[in-house]
Each structure stands twice: as C-alpha cells, then as structure tokens.
PDB file of C-alpha atoms in Angstrom:
ATOM      1  CA  MET A 192      91.708  46.537  54.862  1.00 43.00           C
ATOM      2  CA  THR A 193      91.235  45.788  59.061  1.00 49.00           C
ATOM      3  CA  SER A 194      93.850  47.628  61.072  1.00 55.00           C
ATOM      4  CA  ALA A 195      95.994  44.874  62.619  1.00 51.00           C
ATOM      5  CA  PRO A 196      94.945  45.475  66.146  1.00 68.00           C
ATOM      6  CA  THR A 197      91.480  45.759  64.963  1.00 76.00           C
ATOM      7  CA  ALA A 198      91.193  41.959  63.927  1.00 80.00           C
ATOM      8  CA  ALA A 199      92.654  40.402  66.837  1.00 86.00           C
ATOM      9  CA  LEU A 200      90.116  41.571  68.577  1.00 92.00           C
ATOM     10  CA  THR A 201      87.297  40.385  66.203  1.00 92.00           C
ATOM     11  CA  THR A 202      89.028  37.370  66.902  1.00 94.00           C
ATOM     12  CA  THR A 203      88.145  37.602  70.702  1.00 95.00           C
ATOM     13  CA  ALA A 204      85.294  39.496  71.884  1.00 97.00           C
ATOM     14  CA  THR A 205      82.396  38.156  73.478  1.00 98.00           C
ATOM     15  CA  LEU A 206      78.808  38.760  74.252  1.00 98.00           C
ATOM     16  CA  THR A 207      77.051  37.353  77.373  1.00 98.00           C
ATOM     17  CA  ARG A 208      74.238  37.562  78.034  1.00 98.00           C
ATOM     18  CA  ILE A 209      73.341  37.677  82.037  1.00 98.00           C
ATOM     19  CA  ARG A 210      69.270  36.856  83.011  1.00 97.00           C
ATOM     20  CA  LEU A 211      69.179  38.675  85.958  1.00 97.00           C
ATOM     21  CA  ASN A 212      67.949  36.629  89.040  1.00 97.00           C
ATOM     22  CA  ARG A 213      65.808  39.305  91.272  1.00 94.00           C
ATOM     23  CA  ARG A 214      65.805  37.296  94.394  1.00 96.00           C
ATOM     24  CA  SER A 215      69.759  38.401  94.578  1.00 97.00           C
ATOM     25  CA  PRO A 216      70.320  41.625  96.488  1.00 96.00           C
ATOM     26  CA  ALA A 217      72.969  42.783  93.942  1.00 97.00           C
ATOM     27  CA  ALA A 218      70.973  42.298  90.724  1.00 97.00           C
ATOM     28  CA  ARG A 219      67.900  44.084  92.287  1.00 95.00           C
ATOM     29  CA  ARG A 220      70.172  47.240  93.576  1.00 95.00           C
ATOM     30  CA  ASP A 221      71.732  47.312  89.744  1.00 95.00           C
ATOM     31  CA  LEU A 222      68.696  47.456  88.377  1.00 94.00           C
ATOM     32  CA  ALA A 223      67.839  50.312  90.081  1.00 91.00           C
ATOM     33  CA  ASP A 224      71.047  51.946  90.223  1.00 91.00           C
ATOM     34  CA  ALA A 225      73.049  52.993  86.632  1.00 90.00           C
ATOM     35  CA  VAL A 226      76.646  53.327  89.219  1.00 90.00           C
ATOM     36  CA  SER A 227      75.921  50.391  90.719  1.00 93.00           C
ATOM     37  CA  LEU A 228      75.253  48.666  87.052  1.00 95.00           C
ATOM     38  CA  HIS A 229      78.724  50.449  85.866  1.00 94.00           C
ATOM     39  CA  LYS A 230      81.141  48.595  89.005  1.00 94.00           C
ATOM     40  CA  SER A 231      79.510  45.586  88.678  1.00 96.00           C
ATOM     41  CA  VAL A 232      80.032  45.927  84.375  1.00 96.00           C
ATOM     42  CA  MET A 233      83.543  46.805  85.559  1.00 95.00           C
ATOM     43  CA  LEU A 234      84.422  43.818  88.214  1.00 95.00           C
ATOM     44  CA  LEU A 235      84.675  41.998  84.643  1.00 94.00           C
ATOM     45  CA  ALA A 236      87.663  43.692  83.924  1.00 90.00           C
ATOM     46  CA  PRO A 237      91.037  42.047  84.568  1.00 88.00           C
ATOM     47  CA  ASP A 238      93.149  44.187  86.773  1.00 86.00           C
ATOM     48  CA  ASP A 239      95.924  47.352  86.291  1.00 84.00           C
ATOM     49  CA  LEU A 240      93.940  48.110  82.902  1.00 85.00           C
ATOM     50  CA  GLY A 241      95.798  51.636  83.291  1.00 82.00           C
ATOM     51  CA  ASP A 242      93.389  55.333  83.248  1.00 85.00           C
ATOM     52  CA  ASN A 243      90.915  53.942  81.145  1.00 90.00           C
ATOM     53  CA  PRO A 244      89.312  50.530  81.850  1.00 92.00           C
ATOM     54  CA  ARG A 245      86.737  50.079  80.701  1.00 94.00           C
ATOM     55  CA  GLN A 246      87.559  51.108  76.942  1.00 93.00           C
ATOM     56  CA  GLN A 247      90.728  48.637  77.542  1.00 92.00           C
ATOM     57  CA  ALA A 248      88.895  46.073  78.584  1.00 94.00           C
ATOM     58  CA  GLY A 249      86.462  46.826  75.306  1.00 95.00           C
ATOM     59  CA  LEU A 250      83.351  46.823  77.920  1.00 97.00           C
ATOM     60  CA  LEU A 251      79.996  48.041  76.753  1.00 98.00           C
ATOM     61  CA  PHE A 252      77.079  46.796  77.834  1.00 97.00           C
ATOM     62  CA  ARG A 253      72.856  46.612  77.558  1.00 97.00           C
ATOM     63  CA  LEU A 254      70.228  46.314  79.864  1.00 96.00           C
ATOM     64  CA  GLU A 255      67.315  45.329  78.212  1.00 94.00           C
ATOM     65  CA  ASP A 256      63.764  45.003  80.360  1.00 91.00           C
ATOM     66  CA  ALA A 257      61.704  41.891  81.423  1.00 90.00           C
ATOM     67  CA  THR A 258      59.387  40.400  79.067  1.00 90.00           C
ATOM     68  CA  ASN A 259      56.664  38.092  79.968  1.00 88.00           C
ATOM     69  CA  ASP A 260      59.206  35.525  78.397  1.00 86.00           C
ATOM     70  CA  THR A 261      62.175  36.525  80.325  1.00 90.00           C
ATOM     71  CA  PRO A 262      63.760  38.452  82.893  1.00 94.00           C
ATOM     72  CA  SER A 263      65.504  41.721  82.409  1.00 95.00           C
ATOM     73  CA  THR A 264      68.723  40.825  80.434  1.00 97.00           C
ATOM     74  CA  LEU A 265      72.551  42.332  80.450  1.00 97.00           C
ATOM     75  CA  LEU A 266      74.092  42.076  77.461  1.00 98.00           C
ATOM     76  CA  ILE A 267      78.226  42.264  78.327  1.00 98.00           C
ATOM     77  CA  GLN A 268      80.207  42.410  74.708  1.00 98.00           C
ATOM     78  CA  SER A 269      84.170  42.822  76.191  1.00 97.00           C
ATOM     79  CA  HIS A 270      87.810  42.439  73.653  1.00 96.00           C
ATOM     80  CA  GLN A 271      88.425  38.660  75.734  1.00 93.00           C
ATOM     81  CA  PRO A 272      86.215  36.556  77.163  1.00 94.00           C
ATOM     82  CA  PRO A 273      85.123  37.849  80.756  1.00 94.00           C
ATOM     83  CA  ASP A 274      86.253  35.692  84.312  1.00 93.00           C
ATOM     84  CA  LEU A 275      81.813  35.564  85.405  1.00 96.00           C
ATOM     85  CA  THR A 276      83.338  34.208  88.831  1.00 95.00           C
ATOM     86  CA  ARG A 277      84.544  37.804  89.943  1.00 95.00           C
ATOM     87  CA  LEU A 278      80.307  39.094  89.698  1.00 96.00           C
ATOM     88  CA  PRO A 279      78.565  38.095  93.228  1.00 94.00           C
ATOM     89  CA  ARG A 280      76.938  35.262  93.793  1.00 94.00           C
ATOM     90  CA  HIS A 281      73.821  33.791  92.486  1.00 96.00           C
ATOM     91  CA  TYR A 282      73.748  37.583  89.494  1.00 98.00           C
ATOM     92  CA  GLY A 283      71.919  35.863  87.567  1.00 97.00           C
ATOM     93  CA  SER A 284      72.442  33.351  84.565  1.00 97.00           C
ATOM     94  CA  THR A 285      76.010  33.675  81.948  1.00 97.00           C
ATOM     95  CA  GLU A 286      76.126  32.419  78.821  1.00 97.00           C
ATOM     96  CA  THR A 287      79.570  34.014  76.403  1.00 97.00           C
ATOM     97  CA  ARG A 288      79.245  33.349  72.845  1.00 97.00           C
ATOM     98  CA  PRO A 289      82.358  33.913  70.371  1.00 97.00           C
ATOM     99  CA  LEU A 290      81.930  37.640  68.051  1.00 97.00           C
ATOM    100  CA  HIS A 291      84.442  35.578  65.159  1.00 97.00           C
ATOM    101  CA  PRO A 292      81.669  34.571  63.897  1.00 96.00           C
ATOM    102  CA  MET A 293      79.946  37.719  63.157  1.00 97.00           C
ATOM    103  CA  PHE A 294      82.972  39.529  62.484  1.00 97.00           C
ATOM    104  CA  GLN A 295      83.459  37.041  59.773  1.00 96.00           C
ATOM    105  CA  ALA A 296      80.085  37.320  58.068  1.00 96.00           C
ATOM    106  CA  LEU A 297      80.592  41.566  57.706  1.00 97.00           C
ATOM    107  CA  THR A 298      79.888  41.843  54.180  1.00 98.00           C
ATOM    108  CA  PRO A 299      78.938  44.597  51.673  1.00 98.00           C
ATOM    109  CA  GLY A 300      75.239  44.536  50.458  1.00 98.00           C
ATOM    110  CA  ARG A 301      74.528  41.961  53.462  1.00 98.00           C
ATOM    111  CA  ALA A 302      70.971  43.104  55.135  1.00 98.00           C
ATOM    112  CA  VAL A 303      71.140  42.756  58.314  1.00 98.00           C
ATOM    113  CA  ARG A 304      68.068  43.268  62.241  1.00 98.00           C
ATOM    114  CA  TYR A 305      70.455  46.212  64.582  1.00 98.00           C
ATOM    115  CA  ARG A 306      70.054  47.296  67.647  1.00 98.00           C
ATOM    116  CA  ILE A 307      71.283  50.067  69.520  1.00 98.00           C
ATOM    117  CA  THR A 308      70.383  51.655  73.128  1.00 97.00           C
ATOM    118  CA  ALA A 309      72.448  55.350  73.132  1.00 97.00           C
ATOM    119  CA  ASN A 310      72.163  59.009  74.549  1.00 95.00           C
ATOM    120  CA  ALA A 311      71.781  60.524  71.222  1.00 95.00           C
ATOM    121  CA  SER A 312      72.565  64.448  72.377  1.00 94.00           C
ATOM    122  CA  ALA A 313      74.937  67.036  70.508  1.00 93.00           C
ATOM    123  CA  ALA A 314      76.823  69.801  71.951  1.00 86.00           C
ATOM    124  CA  ARG A 315      74.964  73.024  72.209  1.00 81.00           C
ATOM    125  CA  ARG A 316      77.251  77.044  72.301  1.00 74.00           C
ATOM    126  CA  VAL A 317      75.490  78.231  75.704  1.00 63.00           C
ATOM    127  CA  LEU A 318      75.040  82.474  75.459  1.00 56.00           C
ATOM    128  CA  ALA A 319      73.693  83.514  78.063  1.00 54.00           C
ATOM    129  CA  ASP A 320      76.208  83.641  81.220  1.00 51.00           C
ATOM    130  CA  HIS A 321      74.533  81.615  83.966  1.00 51.00           C
ATOM    131  CA  GLN A 322      73.589  78.331  82.423  1.00 52.00           C
ATOM    132  CA  PRO A 323      76.037  75.712  82.917  1.00 48.00           C
ATOM    133  CA  VAL A 324      77.794  74.366  80.184  1.00 47.00           C
ATOM    134  CA  ASP A 325      79.750  71.320  80.711  1.00 51.00           C
ATOM    135  CA  ASN A 326      83.111  71.911  78.930  1.00 52.00           C
ATOM    136  CA  LYS A 327      85.617  74.651  78.522  1.00 53.00           C
ATOM    137  CA  HIS A 328      84.262  75.296  75.088  1.00 56.00           C
ATOM    138  CA  GLY A 329      81.609  76.948  76.781  1.00 58.00           C
ATOM    139  CA  LYS A 330      79.092  74.157  74.961  1.00 72.00           C
ATOM    140  CA  LYS A 331      76.311  72.843  76.890  1.00 83.00           C
ATOM    141  CA  ILE A 332      75.681  68.848  76.032  1.00 86.00           C
ATOM    142  CA  VAL A 333      72.102  68.489  75.833  1.00 90.00           C
ATOM    143  CA  ALA A 334      69.476  65.081  74.977  1.00 91.00           C
ATOM    144  CA  LEU A 335      68.032  65.018  71.598  1.00 94.00           C
ATOM    145  CA  TYR A 336      64.493  63.460  70.769  1.00 94.00           C
ATOM    146  CA  GLY A 337      62.224  62.574  68.039  1.00 94.00           C
ATOM    147  CA  ASP A 338      63.045  63.885  64.715  1.00 96.00           C
ATOM    148  CA  ASP A 339      66.228  64.879  66.436  1.00 96.00           C
ATOM    149  CA  ALA A 340      66.941  61.881  67.632  1.00 96.00           C
ATOM    150  CA  LEU A 341      66.167  59.824  64.233  1.00 97.00           C
ATOM    151  CA  ALA A 342      69.082  62.355  62.317  1.00 97.00           C
ATOM    152  CA  TRP A 343      71.558  61.412  64.988  1.00 98.00           C
ATOM    153  CA  TRP A 344      72.024  57.878  64.271  1.00 98.00           C
ATOM    154  CA  GLN A 345      71.735  58.076  61.055  1.00 98.00           C
ATOM    155  CA  ARG A 346      74.589  59.852  60.854  1.00 98.00           C
ATOM    156  CA  ARG A 347      76.513  57.851  63.234  1.00 98.00           C
ATOM    157  CA  ALA A 348      74.873  54.642  61.206  1.00 98.00           C
ATOM    158  CA  GLN A 349      76.035  56.119  58.467  1.00 98.00           C
ATOM    159  CA  GLN A 350      79.729  56.723  60.145  1.00 98.00           C
ATOM    160  CA  ALA A 351      79.615  53.136  61.036  1.00 98.00           C
ATOM    161  CA  GLY A 352      79.141  51.149  57.732  1.00 98.00           C
ATOM    162  CA  LEU A 353      75.448  51.241  57.575  1.00 98.00           C
ATOM    163  CA  THR A 354      72.952  52.479  55.527  1.00 98.00           C
ATOM    164  CA  LEU A 355      69.733  52.546  57.372  1.00 98.00           C
ATOM    165  CA  THR A 356      66.478  50.652  55.852  1.00 98.00           C
ATOM    166  CA  THR A 357      63.794  50.910  58.616  1.00 98.00           C
ATOM    167  CA  THR A 358      64.680  52.521  62.192  1.00 98.00           C
ATOM    168  CA  ASP A 359      61.888  52.134  65.357  1.00 98.00           C
ATOM    169  CA  ILE A 360      62.571  54.179  68.040  1.00 97.00           C
ATOM    170  CA  THR A 361      61.730  53.583  71.713  1.00 95.00           C
ATOM    171  CA  PRO A 362      62.756  55.317  75.274  1.00 91.00           C
ATOM    172  CA  ALA A 363      65.375  53.727  77.125  1.00 86.00           C
ATOM    173  CA  ARG A 364      64.861  53.326  81.158  1.00 71.00           C
ATOM    174  CA  PHE A 365      67.662  54.315  83.104  1.00 68.00           C
ATOM    175  CA  PRO A 366      68.260  53.678  86.261  1.00 68.00           C
ATOM    176  CA  ARG A 367      69.304  56.605  88.367  1.00 62.00           C
ATOM    177  CA  LYS A 368      70.379  56.847  91.556  1.00 58.00           C
ATOM    178  CA  ARG A 369      68.468  58.253  94.102  1.00 52.00           C
ATOM    179  CA  SER A 370      70.575  61.267  96.526  1.00 48.00           C
ATOM    180  CA  ARG A 371      71.461  59.629  99.439  1.00 48.00           C
ATOM    181  CA  PRO A 372      70.062  62.356 102.603  1.00 47.00           C
ATOM    182  CA  ALA A 373      73.598  63.202 104.484  1.00 45.00           C
ATOM    183  CA  ASP A 374      73.834  61.334 107.453  1.00 48.00           C
ATOM    184  CA  LYS A 375      74.725  63.759 110.246  1.00 53.00           C
ATOM    185  CA  PRO A 376      73.628  66.786 110.894  1.00 56.00           C
ATOM    186  CA  GLY A 377      75.877  70.405 108.296  1.00 54.00           C
ATOM    187  CA  GLU A 378      76.779  67.077 105.713  1.00 48.00           C
ATOM    188  CA  GLN A 379      75.805  67.782 102.272  1.00 50.00           C
ATOM    189  CA  ASP A 380      73.670  64.923 100.497  1.00 47.00           C
ATOM    190  CA  THR A 381      74.873  62.142  98.057  1.00 45.00           C
ATOM    191  CA  PRO A 382      74.318  63.897  94.810  1.00 47.00           C
ATOM    192  CA  ALA A 383      72.805  61.026  92.371  1.00 48.00           C
ATOM    193  CA  GLY A 384      75.365  60.471  89.770  1.00 49.00           C
ATOM    194  CA  PRO A 385      75.609  60.719  86.164  1.00 54.00           C
ATOM    195  CA  VAL A 386      72.080  60.863  84.684  1.00 62.00           C
ATOM    196  CA  HIS A 387      71.844  60.141  80.766  1.00 75.00           C
ATOM    197  CA  VAL A 388      68.529  60.277  78.231  1.00 88.00           C
ATOM    198  CA  LEU A 389      68.355  56.157  76.714  1.00 94.00           C
ATOM    199  CA  THR A 390      66.657  55.468  73.461  1.00 96.00           C
ATOM    200  CA  ARG A 391      66.378  52.470  71.539  1.00 97.00           C
ATOM    201  CA  PHE A 392      67.511  52.545  67.877  1.00 98.00           C
ATOM    202  CA  ASP A 393      65.847  48.526  66.295  1.00 98.00           C
ATOM    203  CA  GLY A 394      65.595  48.229  63.259  1.00 98.00           C
ATOM    204  CA  LEU A 395      67.307  47.264  59.700  1.00 98.00           C
ATOM    205  CA  ALA A 396      70.073  48.536  57.745  1.00 98.00           C
ATOM    206  CA  THR A 397      72.326  47.139  55.066  1.00 98.00           C
ATOM    207  CA  ILE A 398      76.232  46.928  55.226  1.00 98.00           C
ATOM    208  CA  THR A 399      78.449  49.152  53.508  1.00 98.00           C
ATOM    209  CA  ASP A 400      81.447  49.378  54.901  1.00 98.00           C
ATOM    210  CA  PRO A 401      82.770  47.004  57.122  1.00 97.00           C
ATOM    211  CA  VAL A 402      85.938  48.550  58.070  1.00 96.00           C
ATOM    212  CA  GLN A 403      83.704  50.689  60.066  1.00 97.00           C
ATOM    213  CA  LEU A 404      81.093  48.403  61.196  1.00 98.00           C
ATOM    214  CA  ARG A 405      83.838  46.660  63.121  1.00 97.00           C
ATOM    215  CA  HIS A 406      85.809  49.371  64.842  1.00 96.00           C
ATOM    216  CA  ALA A 407      82.185  50.469  66.422  1.00 97.00           C
ATOM    217  CA  LEU A 408      81.085  47.526  66.772  1.00 98.00           C
ATOM    218  CA  LEU A 409      84.139  47.166  69.198  1.00 97.00           C
ATOM    219  CA  THR A 410      84.208  50.701  70.413  1.00 96.00           C
ATOM    220  CA  GLY A 411      80.543  51.612  70.901  1.00 98.00           C
ATOM    221  CA  ILE A 412      78.717  54.831  69.490  1.00 98.00           C
ATOM    222  CA  GLY A 413      78.193  58.341  71.360  1.00 96.00           C
ATOM    223  CA  ARG A 414      78.372  59.202  74.863  1.00 94.00           C
ATOM    224  CA  GLY A 415      77.660  57.598  77.956  1.00 93.00           C
ATOM    225  CA  LYS A 416      79.450  54.021  76.804  1.00 95.00           C
ATOM    226  CA  PRO A 417      80.293  53.929  80.654  1.00 93.00           C
ATOM    227  CA  TYR A 418      75.952  53.752  81.966  1.00 92.00           C
ATOM    228  CA  GLY A 419      74.859  51.173  79.807  1.00 94.00           C
ATOM    229  CA  ALA A 420      74.851  53.245  76.058  1.00 96.00           C
ATOM    230  CA  GLY A 421      76.660  52.408  72.670  1.00 97.00           C
ATOM    231  CA  LEU A 422      76.351  48.425  72.515  1.00 98.00           C
ATOM    232  CA  LEU A 423      75.251  48.053  68.938  1.00 98.00           C
ATOM    233  CA  THR A 424      74.128  44.352  68.624  1.00 98.00           C
ATOM    234  CA  LEU A 425      73.556  42.691  64.894  1.00 98.00           C
ATOM    235  CA  ALA A 426      71.460  40.121  63.479  1.00 97.00           C
ATOM    236  CA  PRO A 427      70.895  38.185  60.389  1.00 96.00           C
ATOM    237  CA  ALA A 428      67.999  39.798  58.834  1.00 96.00           C
TER     238      ALA A 428
END
C-alpha cells in the first residue's frame, strides 16, 4: 500500500513547464550556467524549509533543448504548486498542471513512455594514493557511458517499478559555469562549480510496481538532482 505521506503528495504534486524567453538576460544566463539555473529553480521553494529545501519542496527539474518548434524548456516538478511570481521578470511562458491524474493511472501491466535525464555514475574504489576521492570510504564517483550507462538505467528502472521494453540513449547537455578570473593580484580564480555527465534515456516500459514507481517519481533517481538530473516523466504509450 502507498504510505500516507506519499499518498498525500500524489494529490498535490505538480509539473510546471517553462518555455524560456531567450530575450531574458536571466534565462540566457541560466542556459549557460548550471549553478545559476539551480538558483533560479530554488526560488520556487518556500522559505524556511530547513537544511534541505530542495528535497523538502520536492523540486526536480530537467532542461530540454530547443527544437525547430519550441524554445528551450524547463520542466519543474514540486510537491506543491510553485509560486511562479518569484521567477525573474519575463523569464518565460509558464504552464502548471496537477500530477494526480497520472499517479491514479499507474497500474500494474500498463505500458508507458518514459524520459529521464540522469547522472549515470558509480562509486569505484581508488587504489592509488595520489588519486582524488569523493568520500571518506576511498571511492571516487565516475561517470558511466554506453553499455555501462544502459545497465545502470536498467537496474534503476527495475528498482523504480518499471520493466524496460526499449531504450534510446542521448548525451545531454550540462551547462557548465566558467571559472571567473581573479579580480585582484594574489586572489585565486573562482572555481567553475560542479560538473555532471548527464544522459537522457527515452523509451517504452511496463509498470510492475506502482508503489515503487510513485516513490521514484516523487523523489527522483540517481545523483545530481540539484543540477537537472533525476526527474522521471511518463506518458501513455
């Protein structure tokens, strides 16, 4: 059965689509700078949420590149309808819809189309002393590519209550902030900020466990969620 907190969130969660306005300085900055984009998304989190406001607000997002028909689009999922007045002026055209109908439609055996841009990665033990590590356990987080990335997504999809039928893999753009030169002699350059290798997975799947799938939809999948990874979206097949 779905837990009470999860059940409540499935009735209030929303998905917001923002078609970015390239004439907006703020939108152009966010398209080129992942840290700036993160900060703009975090404007939609209510105040006073404690140490993990993104997680508490359920904010997940994905940046989709422009096509011949549409401008660059920002998809933002949140546990509650966001206050879009907090975005910069003329940032883009917005549309918010409730996700409750989608959650109600998650039934075992149902075929769906899925999309997720994810940080496919794994922790590898470092043997050489001179190699940098990412945590106290002596392991380094490494990006996965090709068949390794596909195997990562197959495992994560199964854990999320999906059996994959087809999968297309596309490298996704990660807008990286450039390092800023020091303003004065003796100062150090400002570092470029976090970098994630993102991969987009698209395809068909069958729902096997709606409870696990609801959890994955609400909390996201994998690392890099503050920087545009982990948002799983579904559509009828």
